[in-house]
mmCIF file of C-alpha atoms and ligand atoms in Angstrom:
data_model
loop_
_atom_site.group_PDB
_atom_site.id
_atom_site.type_symbol
_atom_site.label_atom_id
_atom_site.label_comp_id
_atom_site.label_asym_id
_atom_site.label_seq_id
_atom_site.Cartn_x
_atom_site.Cartn_y
_atom_site.Cartn_z
ATOM 1 C CA ALA A 1 81.413 105.765 86.552
ATOM 2 C CA PRO A 2 82.253 108.309 89.603
ATOM 3 C CA PRO A 3 85.637 109.011 90.326
ATOM 4 C CA ARG A 4 86.863 106.727 93.313
ATOM 5 C CA GLN A 5 89.328 106.909 96.232
ATOM 6 C CA VAL A 6 91.455 103.801 97.286
ATOM 7 C CA PHE A 7 93.686 103.783 100.447
ATOM 8 C CA ILE A 8 97.483 102.790 100.015
ATOM 9 C CA ALA A 9 99.491 101.957 103.065
ATOM 10 C CA VAL A 10 103.113 100.853 102.503
ATOM 11 C CA ILE A 11 105.459 98.715 104.821
ATOM 12 C CA GLY A 12 109.089 98.999 104.142
ATOM 13 C CA ALA A 13 111.041 101.153 101.648
ATOM 14 C CA GLY A 14 114.129 99.233 101.090
ATOM 15 C CA GLY A 15 115.138 97.951 97.969
ATOM 16 C CA VAL A 16 111.884 96.543 96.726
ATOM 17 C CA GLY A 17 109.853 99.376 98.393
ATOM 18 C CA LYS A 18 111.444 102.802 96.852
ATOM 19 C CA CYS A 19 110.826 101.083 93.774
ATOM 20 C CA PHE A 20 107.566 100.425 94.644
ATOM 21 C CA LEU A 21 106.886 103.857 95.729
ATOM 22 C CA THR A 22 107.982 105.127 92.085
ATOM 23 C CA GLN A 23 105.946 102.542 90.160
ATOM 24 C CA LEU A 24 102.886 103.751 92.460
ATOM 25 C CA GLN A 25 103.104 107.208 91.911
ATOM 26 C CA GLN A 26 103.269 106.380 87.765
ATOM 27 C CA LEU A 27 100.430 104.517 88.295
ATOM 28 C CA ALA A 28 98.358 106.629 90.710
ATOM 29 C CA SER A 29 98.948 109.671 88.002
ATOM 30 C CA LYS A 30 97.866 107.051 84.864
ATOM 31 C CA LEU A 31 94.710 106.199 86.804
ATOM 32 C CA SER A 32 93.602 109.432 88.009
ATOM 33 C CA GLN A 33 93.546 110.375 84.188
ATOM 34 C CA SER A 34 90.771 107.812 83.263
ATOM 35 C CA PRO A 35 88.719 109.945 81.208
ATOM 36 C CA SER A 36 85.818 107.413 82.061
ATOM 37 C CA SER A 37 86.443 106.483 85.372
ATOM 38 C CA PRO A 38 89.186 108.190 87.145
ATOM 39 C CA THR A 39 90.624 106.347 90.744
ATOM 40 C CA TYR A 40 92.743 108.258 92.973
ATOM 41 C CA LEU A 41 95.159 106.321 94.717
ATOM 42 C CA SER A 42 96.046 107.980 97.789
ATOM 43 C CA LEU A 43 99.406 106.832 99.847
ATOM 44 C CA ILE A 44 98.235 107.095 103.609
ATOM 45 C CA TYR A 45 100.544 105.391 105.792
ATOM 46 C CA LEU A 46 104.399 104.758 105.177
ATOM 47 C CA SER A 47 106.517 102.973 107.653
ATOM 48 C CA THR A 48 110.550 101.301 107.777
ATOM 49 C CA SER A 49 111.394 99.537 110.360
ATOM 50 C CA LYS A 50 112.259 102.808 112.424
ATOM 51 C CA LYS A 51 109.422 105.610 111.696
ATOM 52 C CA ALA A 52 106.682 105.635 110.477
ATOM 53 C CA LEU A 53 104.571 108.573 108.452
ATOM 54 C CA TYR A 54 100.898 109.112 108.249
ATOM 55 C CA HIS A 55 98.108 111.815 109.335
ATOM 56 C CA PRO A 56 94.971 110.916 111.683
ATOM 57 C CA ASP A 57 92.657 112.900 109.058
ATOM 58 C CA TYR A 58 94.050 110.315 106.433
ATOM 59 C CA LYS A 59 95.632 113.403 104.443
ATOM 60 C CA SER A 60 97.812 112.080 101.576
ATOM 61 C CA LEU A 61 101.316 111.847 101.895
ATOM 62 C CA SER A 62 103.230 113.742 99.458
ATOM 63 C CA ASN A 63 107.281 114.138 99.298
ATOM 64 C CA TRP A 64 107.423 110.706 101.113
ATOM 65 C CA GLU A 65 111.236 110.563 101.271
ATOM 66 C CA SER A 66 112.018 114.325 103.201
ATOM 67 C CA GLU A 67 108.721 113.893 105.161
ATOM 68 C CA LEU A 68 109.473 110.703 106.370
ATOM 69 C CA HIS A 69 113.246 111.415 107.178
ATOM 70 C CA ALA A 70 111.435 114.525 109.650
ATOM 71 C CA SER A 71 109.105 112.466 111.078
ATOM 72 C CA ASP A 72 109.324 111.376 114.571
ATOM 73 C CA LYS A 73 106.520 108.949 114.672
ATOM 74 C CA PRO A 74 107.402 105.041 115.813
ATOM 75 C CA THR A 75 105.964 102.525 113.539
ATOM 76 C CA LEU A 76 102.606 101.017 114.175
ATOM 77 C CA PRO A 77 102.559 97.541 115.807
ATOM 78 C CA PRO A 78 100.295 95.124 113.304
ATOM 79 C CA THR A 79 97.469 95.678 115.420
ATOM 80 C CA ASN A 80 97.092 99.363 115.928
ATOM 81 C CA LEU A 81 97.874 99.877 112.081
ATOM 82 C CA ALA A 82 94.839 97.726 111.398
ATOM 83 C CA ASP A 83 92.887 99.831 113.663
ATOM 84 C CA TYR A 84 94.044 102.932 111.910
ATOM 85 C CA LEU A 85 93.556 101.368 108.483
ATOM 86 C CA VAL A 86 89.855 100.409 108.992
ATOM 87 C CA LYS A 87 88.832 103.482 109.908
ATOM 88 C CA ALA A 88 90.009 105.278 106.760
ATOM 89 C CA PRO A 89 87.049 106.830 104.760
ATOM 90 C CA GLY A 90 87.574 104.430 101.845
ATOM 91 C CA LYS A 91 88.692 100.748 100.765
ATOM 92 C CA VAL A 92 92.370 100.156 101.926
ATOM 93 C CA VAL A 93 95.161 98.110 100.178
ATOM 94 C CA LEU A 94 98.476 97.213 102.659
ATOM 95 C CA VAL A 95 101.510 96.667 100.606
ATOM 96 C CA ASP A 96 104.140 94.516 103.254
ATOM 97 C CA ASN A 97 107.701 95.063 101.351
ATOM 98 C CA THR A 98 109.376 93.913 104.431
ATOM 99 C CA SER A 99 110.606 90.108 105.248
ATOM 100 C CA ASN A 100 108.911 90.154 108.607
ATOM 101 C CA GLN A 101 107.633 87.324 110.226
ATOM 102 C CA GLU A 102 104.903 89.401 112.771
ATOM 103 C CA ILE A 103 103.953 91.560 109.955
ATOM 104 C CA ALA A 104 103.222 88.245 107.837
ATOM 105 C CA GLU A 105 101.589 86.789 110.639
ATOM 106 C CA SER A 106 98.862 89.521 110.684
ATOM 107 C CA TYR A 107 97.496 89.325 107.498
ATOM 108 C CA PRO A 108 94.559 87.338 108.864
ATOM 109 C CA THR A 109 93.756 90.469 110.981
ATOM 110 C CA PHE A 110 93.739 92.637 108.162
ATOM 111 C CA LEU A 111 91.994 90.519 105.910
ATOM 112 C CA SER A 112 89.199 89.928 107.899
ATOM 113 C CA LYS A 113 88.835 93.820 108.679
ATOM 114 C CA GLY A 114 88.458 94.066 105.021
ATOM 115 C CA ILE A 115 91.567 95.421 104.384
ATOM 116 C CA SER A 116 93.355 93.736 101.175
ATOM 117 C CA VAL A 117 97.326 92.533 101.118
ATOM 118 C CA ILE A 118 99.872 92.128 98.608
ATOM 119 C CA THR A 119 103.669 91.624 99.167
ATOM 120 C CA PRO A 120 106.733 89.947 98.381
ATOM 121 C CA ASN A 121 107.221 89.111 101.472
ATOM 122 C CA LYS A 122 107.333 85.097 101.734
ATOM 123 C CA LYS A 123 107.073 84.271 105.019
ATOM 124 C CA ALA A 124 103.133 84.322 105.776
ATOM 125 C CA PHE A 125 103.132 81.536 102.507
ATOM 126 C CA SER A 126 105.788 79.421 103.631
ATOM 127 C CA SER A 127 105.460 79.389 107.448
ATOM 128 C CA SER A 128 102.916 76.932 109.145
ATOM 129 C CA TYR A 129 100.216 75.413 106.955
ATOM 130 C CA ALA A 130 97.885 76.948 109.894
ATOM 131 C CA LEU A 131 99.110 80.501 108.573
ATOM 132 C CA TRP A 132 98.228 79.669 105.147
ATOM 133 C CA ARG A 133 95.000 78.435 106.100
ATOM 134 C CA SER A 134 93.779 81.620 108.347
ATOM 135 C CA ILE A 135 94.842 83.921 105.460
ATOM 136 C CA PHE A 136 92.942 82.142 102.519
ATOM 137 C CA THR A 137 90.145 81.470 105.017
ATOM 138 C CA ALA A 138 89.595 85.157 105.942
ATOM 139 C CA ALA A 139 90.469 86.516 102.190
ATOM 140 C CA SER A 140 87.588 87.112 99.313
ATOM 141 C CA ASN A 141 89.934 85.020 96.440
ATOM 142 C CA GLY A 142 90.131 82.792 99.586
ATOM 143 C CA SER A 143 86.996 81.034 101.190
ATOM 144 C CA GLY A 144 86.138 84.310 103.281
ATOM 145 C CA ALA A 145 84.418 87.595 102.457
ATOM 146 C CA GLY A 146 87.546 89.853 103.766
ATOM 147 C CA GLY A 147 90.302 91.397 101.489
ATOM 148 C CA TRP A 148 92.041 90.226 98.333
ATOM 149 C CA VAL A 149 95.610 88.987 98.921
ATOM 150 C CA PHE A 150 98.101 88.479 96.308
ATOM 151 C CA HIS A 151 101.771 88.056 96.389
ATOM 152 C CA GLU A 152 103.091 87.290 92.631
ATOM 153 C CA SER A 153 106.399 88.224 93.463
ATOM 154 C CA SER A 154 106.824 85.762 96.590
ATOM 155 C CA VAL A 155 108.066 83.194 93.889
ATOM 156 C CA GLY A 156 110.310 84.620 90.938
ATOM 157 C CA ALA A 157 109.899 88.143 91.322
ATOM 158 C CA GLY A 158 108.112 89.780 88.548
ATOM 159 C CA LEU A 159 107.681 86.810 86.334
ATOM 160 C CA PRO A 160 104.102 85.658 86.413
ATOM 161 C CA VAL A 161 104.500 82.293 88.132
ATOM 162 C CA LEU A 162 102.175 82.283 90.616
ATOM 163 C CA SER A 163 99.157 83.483 88.106
ATOM 164 C CA THR A 164 100.307 81.133 85.460
ATOM 165 C CA LEU A 165 100.150 78.008 88.022
ATOM 166 C CA LYS A 166 96.516 79.665 89.429
ATOM 167 C CA GLU A 167 95.388 79.853 85.204
ATOM 168 C CA LEU A 168 96.398 76.320 84.659
ATOM 169 C CA LEU A 169 94.321 74.948 87.403
ATOM 170 C CA GLU A 170 91.504 77.099 87.351
ATOM 171 C CA THR A 171 91.050 76.193 83.337
ATOM 172 C CA GLY A 172 91.314 72.653 84.359
ATOM 173 C CA ASP A 173 94.936 71.146 83.473
ATOM 174 C CA THR A 174 96.524 68.624 85.584
ATOM 175 C CA VAL A 175 99.864 70.161 86.619
ATOM 176 C CA ARG A 176 102.194 67.242 87.248
ATOM 177 C CA LYS A 177 105.670 68.716 87.789
ATOM 178 C CA ILE A 178 107.186 72.202 88.213
ATOM 179 C CA GLU A 179 111.098 72.256 88.196
ATOM 180 C CA GLY A 180 113.595 75.005 88.024
ATOM 181 C CA VAL A 181 116.112 77.693 89.230
ATOM 182 C CA PHE A 182 114.328 79.513 91.908
ATOM 183 C CA SER A 183 117.111 81.933 93.337
ATOM 184 C CA GLY A 184 118.816 84.668 91.639
ATOM 185 C CA THR A 185 121.890 84.414 93.961
ATOM 186 C CA MET A 186 121.978 80.326 92.916
ATOM 187 C CA SER A 187 121.634 80.757 89.251
ATOM 188 C CA PHE A 188 124.755 83.398 89.293
ATOM 189 C CA LEU A 189 126.842 81.078 91.301
ATOM 190 C CA PHE A 190 126.501 77.827 89.343
ATOM 191 C CA ASN A 191 126.529 79.821 85.910
ATOM 192 C CA SER A 192 129.510 81.042 87.144
ATOM 193 C CA PHE A 193 130.897 78.057 88.630
ATOM 194 C CA ALA A 194 129.939 75.336 86.399
ATOM 195 C CA PRO A 195 129.033 77.460 82.569
ATOM 196 C CA THR A 196 128.328 74.832 80.021
ATOM 197 C CA SER A 197 131.008 75.847 78.165
ATOM 198 C CA GLY A 198 133.285 74.093 80.637
ATOM 199 C CA GLY A 199 136.070 75.657 83.062
ATOM 200 C CA GLY A 200 134.437 78.286 85.961
ATOM 201 C CA ALA A 201 135.278 79.983 88.991
ATOM 202 C CA ALA A 202 136.221 78.348 92.066
ATOM 203 C CA PHE A 203 133.083 77.886 94.109
ATOM 204 C CA SER A 204 134.239 80.111 96.871
ATOM 205 C CA ALA A 205 135.212 83.040 94.378
ATOM 206 C CA ALA A 206 131.639 82.796 92.650
ATOM 207 C CA VAL A 207 130.517 83.151 96.187
ATOM 208 C CA LYS A 208 132.868 86.003 96.438
ATOM 209 C CA THR A 209 131.420 87.987 93.055
ATOM 210 C CA ALA A 210 127.991 86.970 94.119
ATOM 211 C CA LYS A 211 128.326 89.075 97.279
ATOM 212 C CA GLU A 212 130.161 92.015 95.768
ATOM 213 C CA LYS A 213 127.788 92.827 92.736
ATOM 214 C CA GLY A 214 124.984 92.468 95.791
ATOM 215 C CA PHE A 215 123.157 89.256 94.511
ATOM 216 C CA THR A 216 123.439 87.798 98.010
ATOM 217 C CA GLU A 217 121.925 88.428 101.231
ATOM 218 C CA PRO A 218 124.451 90.031 103.662
ATOM 219 C CA ASP A 219 125.429 87.311 105.062
ATOM 220 C CA PRO A 220 125.895 84.691 101.799
ATOM 221 C CA ARG A 221 124.854 81.651 104.148
ATOM 222 C CA ASP A 222 121.120 82.991 104.074
ATOM 223 C CA ASP A 223 121.226 82.154 100.251
ATOM 224 C CA LEU A 224 123.434 78.924 100.598
ATOM 225 C CA ASN A 225 121.419 76.902 102.939
ATOM 226 C CA GLY A 226 118.600 76.650 100.556
ATOM 227 C CA LEU A 227 116.000 77.987 103.006
ATOM 228 C CA ASP A 228 114.963 80.821 100.442
ATOM 229 C CA VAL A 229 114.267 78.531 97.739
ATOM 230 C CA ALA A 230 112.455 76.322 99.683
ATOM 231 C CA ARG A 231 109.884 78.710 101.203
ATOM 232 C CA LYS A 232 109.070 78.995 97.213
ATOM 233 C CA LEU A 233 108.748 75.972 96.672
ATOM 234 C CA THR A 234 106.657 75.537 99.424
ATOM 235 C CA ILE A 235 104.259 78.060 98.241
ATOM 236 C CA LEU A 236 104.188 76.402 94.680
ATOM 237 C CA ALA A 237 103.565 73.068 96.237
ATOM 238 C CA ARG A 238 100.438 74.514 98.374
ATOM 239 C CA LEU A 239 99.316 76.238 95.581
ATOM 240 C CA ALA A 240 99.400 72.968 93.262
ATOM 241 C CA GLY A 241 97.293 71.431 96.387
ATOM 242 C CA LEU A 242 99.416 69.585 98.518
ATOM 243 C CA GLU A 243 99.070 70.320 102.281
ATOM 244 C CA ILE A 244 103.065 71.220 102.896
ATOM 245 C CA ASP A 245 103.763 71.861 106.668
ATOM 246 C CA SER A 246 106.135 73.811 106.260
ATOM 247 C CA PRO A 247 109.787 73.850 104.373
ATOM 248 C CA ALA A 248 111.092 71.837 106.939
ATOM 249 C CA ALA A 249 108.746 68.981 105.365
ATOM 250 C CA PHE A 250 110.595 68.297 102.689
ATOM 251 C CA PRO A 251 114.898 67.414 101.965
ATOM 252 C CA VAL A 252 116.607 70.833 101.504
ATOM 253 C CA GLN A 253 119.900 70.369 100.187
ATOM 254 C CA SER A 254 122.246 73.237 102.278
ATOM 255 C CA LEU A 255 125.755 74.017 100.540
ATOM 256 C CA ILE A 256 127.198 75.621 103.676
ATOM 257 C CA PRO A 257 129.692 72.915 104.830
ATOM 258 C CA ALA A 258 128.916 71.365 108.313
ATOM 259 C CA GLU A 259 132.582 72.772 109.476
ATOM 260 C CA LEU A 260 131.235 76.401 108.954
ATOM 261 C CA GLU A 261 127.600 76.104 110.200
ATOM 262 C CA ALA A 262 129.146 77.627 113.651
ATOM 263 C CA CYS A 263 131.351 80.712 111.676
ATOM 264 C CA ALA A 264 130.792 83.474 113.857
ATOM 265 C CA ASP A 265 129.562 86.036 110.836
ATOM 266 C CA GLY A 266 129.625 86.238 107.145
ATOM 267 C CA ASP A 267 132.858 87.513 106.554
ATOM 268 C CA ASP A 268 134.523 84.698 108.786
ATOM 269 C CA PHE A 269 132.454 82.444 106.724
ATOM 270 C CA LEU A 270 133.907 83.554 103.245
ATOM 271 C CA ALA A 271 137.331 83.834 104.843
ATOM 272 C CA ARG A 272 136.890 79.889 105.353
ATOM 273 C CA LEU A 273 134.847 78.740 102.201
ATOM 274 C CA PRO A 274 138.202 78.190 99.883
ATOM 275 C CA GLU A 275 138.992 75.072 102.251
ATOM 276 C CA PHE A 276 136.088 73.290 100.870
ATOM 277 C CA ASP A 277 136.210 74.173 97.180
ATOM 278 C CA ASP A 278 137.481 70.518 96.835
ATOM 279 C CA ARG A 279 133.877 69.102 97.199
ATOM 280 C CA MET A 280 132.624 71.291 94.578
ATOM 281 C CA GLU A 281 135.215 70.427 91.846
ATOM 282 C CA LYS A 282 134.547 67.171 92.525
ATOM 283 C CA LEU A 283 130.911 67.244 91.803
ATOM 284 C CA LYS A 284 131.734 69.420 88.835
ATOM 285 C CA ARG A 285 134.030 67.135 87.418
ATOM 286 C CA ASP A 286 131.792 63.968 88.068
ATOM 287 C CA ALA A 287 129.028 65.801 85.895
ATOM 288 C CA GLU A 288 131.559 66.538 83.486
ATOM 289 C CA LYS A 289 132.443 63.138 83.017
ATOM 290 C CA GLU A 290 128.451 62.290 82.009
ATOM 291 C CA GLY A 291 128.807 65.390 79.775
ATOM 292 C CA LYS A 292 126.363 67.273 82.729
ATOM 293 C CA VAL A 293 126.455 70.239 84.765
ATOM 294 C CA VAL A 294 125.462 70.693 88.021
ATOM 295 C CA ARG A 295 122.675 73.093 89.028
ATOM 296 C CA PHE A 296 120.873 74.319 92.214
ATOM 297 C CA VAL A 297 117.012 73.334 91.509
ATOM 298 C CA GLY A 298 114.020 72.882 93.269
ATOM 299 C CA SER A 299 110.989 70.780 92.295
ATOM 300 C CA VAL A 300 107.251 69.683 93.056
ATOM 301 C CA ASP A 301 106.070 65.988 92.052
ATOM 302 C CA VAL A 302 102.449 66.734 92.455
ATOM 303 C CA GLY A 303 101.292 63.171 91.821
ATOM 304 C CA LYS A 304 103.924 61.752 94.319
ATOM 305 C CA GLY A 305 103.127 64.656 96.679
ATOM 306 C CA GLU A 306 106.709 64.973 96.628
ATOM 307 C CA VAL A 307 109.105 68.674 96.863
ATOM 308 C CA LYS A 308 112.904 68.963 96.776
ATOM 309 C CA VAL A 309 115.585 71.539 97.051
ATOM 310 C CA GLY A 310 119.131 70.516 96.083
ATOM 311 C CA LEU A 311 121.957 69.990 93.595
ATOM 312 C CA GLU A 312 120.875 68.058 90.360
ATOM 313 C CA LYS A 313 123.236 67.319 87.068
ATOM 314 C CA PHE A 314 121.668 68.494 83.670
ATOM 315 C CA ASP A 315 122.654 67.954 79.951
ATOM 316 C CA THR A 316 124.435 70.636 78.837
ATOM 317 C CA GLY A 317 121.426 71.337 76.211
ATOM 318 C CA HIS A 318 119.035 71.551 78.826
ATOM 319 C CA PRO A 319 117.249 75.108 79.365
ATOM 320 C CA ILE A 320 118.220 74.994 83.160
ATOM 321 C CA ALA A 321 121.742 74.331 81.923
ATOM 322 C CA ALA A 322 121.687 77.049 79.337
ATOM 323 C CA LEU A 323 120.582 79.951 82.087
ATOM 324 C CA LYS A 324 122.426 83.364 82.052
ATOM 325 C CA GLY A 325 123.317 85.730 84.595
ATOM 326 C CA SER A 326 120.862 85.376 88.001
ATOM 327 C CA ASP A 327 117.838 84.705 85.894
ATOM 328 C CA ASN A 328 115.157 82.198 86.984
ATOM 329 C CA ILE A 329 113.735 79.440 84.892
ATOM 330 C CA ILE A 330 110.332 77.790 86.029
ATOM 331 C CA ALA A 331 109.203 74.696 83.911
ATOM 332 C CA PHE A 332 105.425 73.651 84.028
ATOM 333 C CA TYR A 333 104.838 70.096 83.416
ATOM 334 C CA THR A 334 101.192 69.543 83.244
ATOM 335 C CA GLN A 335 98.716 67.459 80.783
ATOM 336 C CA ARG A 336 98.060 70.081 78.049
ATOM 337 C CA TYR A 337 101.459 70.805 77.449
ATOM 338 C CA GLY A 338 102.996 67.209 77.318
ATOM 339 C CA ASP A 339 106.547 66.673 77.136
ATOM 340 C CA ASN A 340 107.347 70.306 75.804
ATOM 341 C CA PRO A 341 106.649 71.829 79.217
ATOM 342 C CA LEU A 342 105.099 75.802 79.170
ATOM 343 C CA ILE A 343 108.559 77.591 80.686
ATOM 344 C CA ILE A 344 108.698 81.292 81.899
ATOM 345 C CA GLN A 345 112.452 82.599 81.975
ATOM 346 C CA GLY A 346 113.976 85.833 83.048
ATOM 347 C CA ALA A 347 115.458 88.009 85.976
ATOM 348 C CA GLY A 348 114.192 86.841 89.184
ATOM 349 C CA ALA A 349 115.724 88.949 91.430
ATOM 350 C CA GLY A 350 116.383 92.833 91.902
ATOM 351 C CA GLY A 351 114.227 95.852 92.978
ATOM 352 C CA GLU A 352 112.661 96.590 90.302
ATOM 353 C CA VAL A 353 111.506 93.279 88.577
ATOM 354 C CA THR A 354 109.990 92.439 92.048
ATOM 355 C CA ALA A 355 108.063 95.725 92.411
ATOM 356 C CA MET A 356 106.690 95.438 89.188
ATOM 357 C CA GLY A 357 104.804 92.164 90.515
ATOM 358 C CA VAL A 358 103.661 94.272 93.555
ATOM 359 C CA THR A 359 102.319 96.955 91.468
ATOM 360 C CA GLY A 360 100.693 94.104 89.118
ATOM 361 C CA ASP A 361 99.163 92.771 92.073
ATOM 362 C CA LEU A 362 97.693 96.122 93.002
ATOM 363 C CA VAL A 363 96.381 96.595 89.490
ATOM 364 C CA LYS A 364 94.241 93.223 90.052
ATOM 365 C CA VAL A 365 92.970 94.436 93.545
ATOM 366 C CA LEU A 366 91.902 97.708 91.839
ATOM 367 C CA ARG A 367 89.849 95.856 89.382
ATOM 368 C CA LEU A 368 88.457 93.401 92.262
ATOM 369 C CA LEU A 369 87.481 96.449 94.715
HETATM 370 P P1 NHO B 1 115.544 95.492 102.379
HETATM 371 O O1 NHO B 1 116.256 96.274 101.426
HETATM 372 O O2 NHO B 1 116.181 94.764 103.404
HETATM 373 O O3 NHO B 1 113.822 96.164 102.800
HETATM 374 C C1 NHO B 1 113.052 95.975 103.860
HETATM 375 C C2 NHO B 1 112.542 97.293 104.259
HETATM 376 O O4 NHO B 1 111.551 96.844 105.245
HETATM 377 C C3 NHO B 1 113.539 98.113 105.165
HETATM 378 O O5 NHO B 1 112.957 99.596 104.696
HETATM 379 C C4 NHO B 1 112.891 97.894 106.517
HETATM 380 O O6 NHO B 1 113.312 98.975 107.437
HETATM 381 C C5 NHO B 1 111.538 97.783 106.386
HETATM 382 N N1 NHO B 1 110.844 96.947 107.358
HETATM 383 C C6 NHO B 1 111.739 96.093 108.375
HETATM 384 N N2 NHO B 1 111.265 95.353 109.228
HETATM 385 C C7 NHO B 1 110.144 96.428 109.356
HETATM 386 C C8 NHO B 1 108.876 96.774 110.404
HETATM 387 N N3 NHO B 1 108.632 95.515 111.362
HETATM 388 N N4 NHO B 1 107.979 97.215 110.268
HETATM 389 C C9 NHO B 1 108.153 98.576 109.076
HETATM 390 N N5 NHO B 1 109.343 98.378 108.100
HETATM 391 C C10 NHO B 1 109.878 97.402 108.693
HETATM 392 O O7 NHO B 1 114.448 94.006 101.603
HETATM 393 P P2 NHO B 1 113.987 94.283 99.979
HETATM 394 O O8 NHO B 1 114.946 93.355 98.997
HETATM 395 O O9 NHO B 1 113.645 95.562 99.841
HETATM 396 O O10 NHO B 1 113.101 92.801 100.208
HETATM 397 C C11 NHO B 1 111.786 93.194 100.669
HETATM 398 C C12 NHO B 1 110.896 91.891 100.429
HETATM 399 O O11 NHO B 1 110.621 91.528 99.359
HETATM 400 C C13 NHO B 1 111.350 90.644 101.537
HETATM 401 O O12 NHO B 1 110.429 89.912 101.779
HETATM 402 C C14 NHO B 1 111.939 90.018 100.301
HETATM 403 O O13 NHO B 1 112.167 88.727 100.438
HETATM 404 C C15 NHO B 1 111.011 90.293 99.093
HETATM 405 N N6 NHO B 1 111.927 89.937 97.857
HETATM 406 C C16 NHO B 1 112.557 90.316 97.570
HETATM 407 C C17 NHO B 1 113.437 90.016 96.154
HETATM 408 C C18 NHO B 1 114.748 90.919 95.518
HETATM 409 O O14 NHO B 1 115.215 90.710 94.631
HETATM 410 N N7 NHO B 1 115.020 91.572 96.531
HETATM 411 C C19 NHO B 1 112.751 88.920 95.420
HETATM 412 C C20 NHO B 1 111.455 88.606 95.979
HETATM 413 C C21 NHO B 1 110.828 88.677 97.327
HETATM 414 O O15 NHO B 1 112.752 87.287 93.715
HETATM 415 C C22 NHO B 1 113.467 88.141 94.585
HETATM 416 C C23 NHO B 1 114.463 86.798 95.352
HETATM 417 O O16 NHO B 1 113.492 86.052 95.638
HETATM 418 C C24 NHO B 1 115.583 87.347 95.832
HETATM 419 C C25 NHO B 1 116.352 86.315 96.333
HETATM 420 N N8 NHO B 1 117.799 86.637 97.114
HETATM 421 C C26 NHO B 1 117.013 85.216 95.154
HETATM 422 O O17 NHO B 1 116.572 85.143 94.188
HETATM 423 O O18 NHO B 1 118.367 85.413 95.025
#
């Protein structure tokens, strides 16, 4: 086959974005050397919230780190970016490595212009159901004829969670229930606070350690309110066929004491959290009396159409109880797998593994273009 060129635009160069750019370089080098059908991946746009790097003639960006630093071009708003990309002399893949809502809301625009979209950003797939519908009405892997859209890393980072769910459904299995630990932060917190061996740190101390290790969001309340997990469950439930309106449409337990909702900032919150350790200790002791441990889990009961996120008790021998570090675990209970669920487990947070899911999606799109 003749060589082909595919243009790549990347929005966001933070923890995940930087790792993705390194993986992109490795992939590009490998694909360009294919003896039978070389593909040349050409990075033509890169932006952060502050500035952008691109050339009017779609020339490939090299040394992006120093070039971006030196650039004085402002970031293009989504509509202008779409206009720029649609005139590129070839197929374009847009990679959104931000958690920006406005960019997420513009995916239908990119897709309907034939631009494929790949992202670890949960916002587009877990906000209103209307946005979900307009994305999949435009995309070629929906009911449309536009670009392709993939978002593997929006649940479980690089773990093959969404692709597995899709394959179970496509091959005719009936998915009855999906259950697991979907947050690296929550996993670490409960594995430290309530280890299966007994004992464990005070809850506030576990939160402080998690923050020091860089597992939490800058303000730990953004992890403790359960919304990150609720977004992931919304995505899974929708893929399983439930028309979930938004992450506010089902019960989500927040671990933020009501008294601390109004704290001015994350530091103020962390300073006062020890006042509420008694409540969490009681939960831990109540579970211990039953020979169990508490874990923060999410589940989708597909048959009943029920989604929920919050604390549950598990026998110490249960795979969810025995999780280590900040690992995620996702169990699919299906007709074929019967009582022994298909289980996916491993690191569910961090730049490299999240970027792997993004790069994997790019490989899939390249096969389809
Ligand atoms: P950063 O490090 O804040 O980087 C964001 C970048 O976007 C910055 O370069 C910023 O300048 C740029 N940006 C923001 N707004 C922009 C705009 N309007 N225009 C242009 N650029 C803009 O965030 P991360 O960590 O790199 O995350 C990027 C995306 O990946 C987010 O949507 C995040 O939710 C998603 N993601 C990250 C992780 C992770 O481990 N870091 C995971 C999944 C998805 O599975 C992981 C996870 O869920 C972690 C979770 N906290 C957990 O389980 O505990």
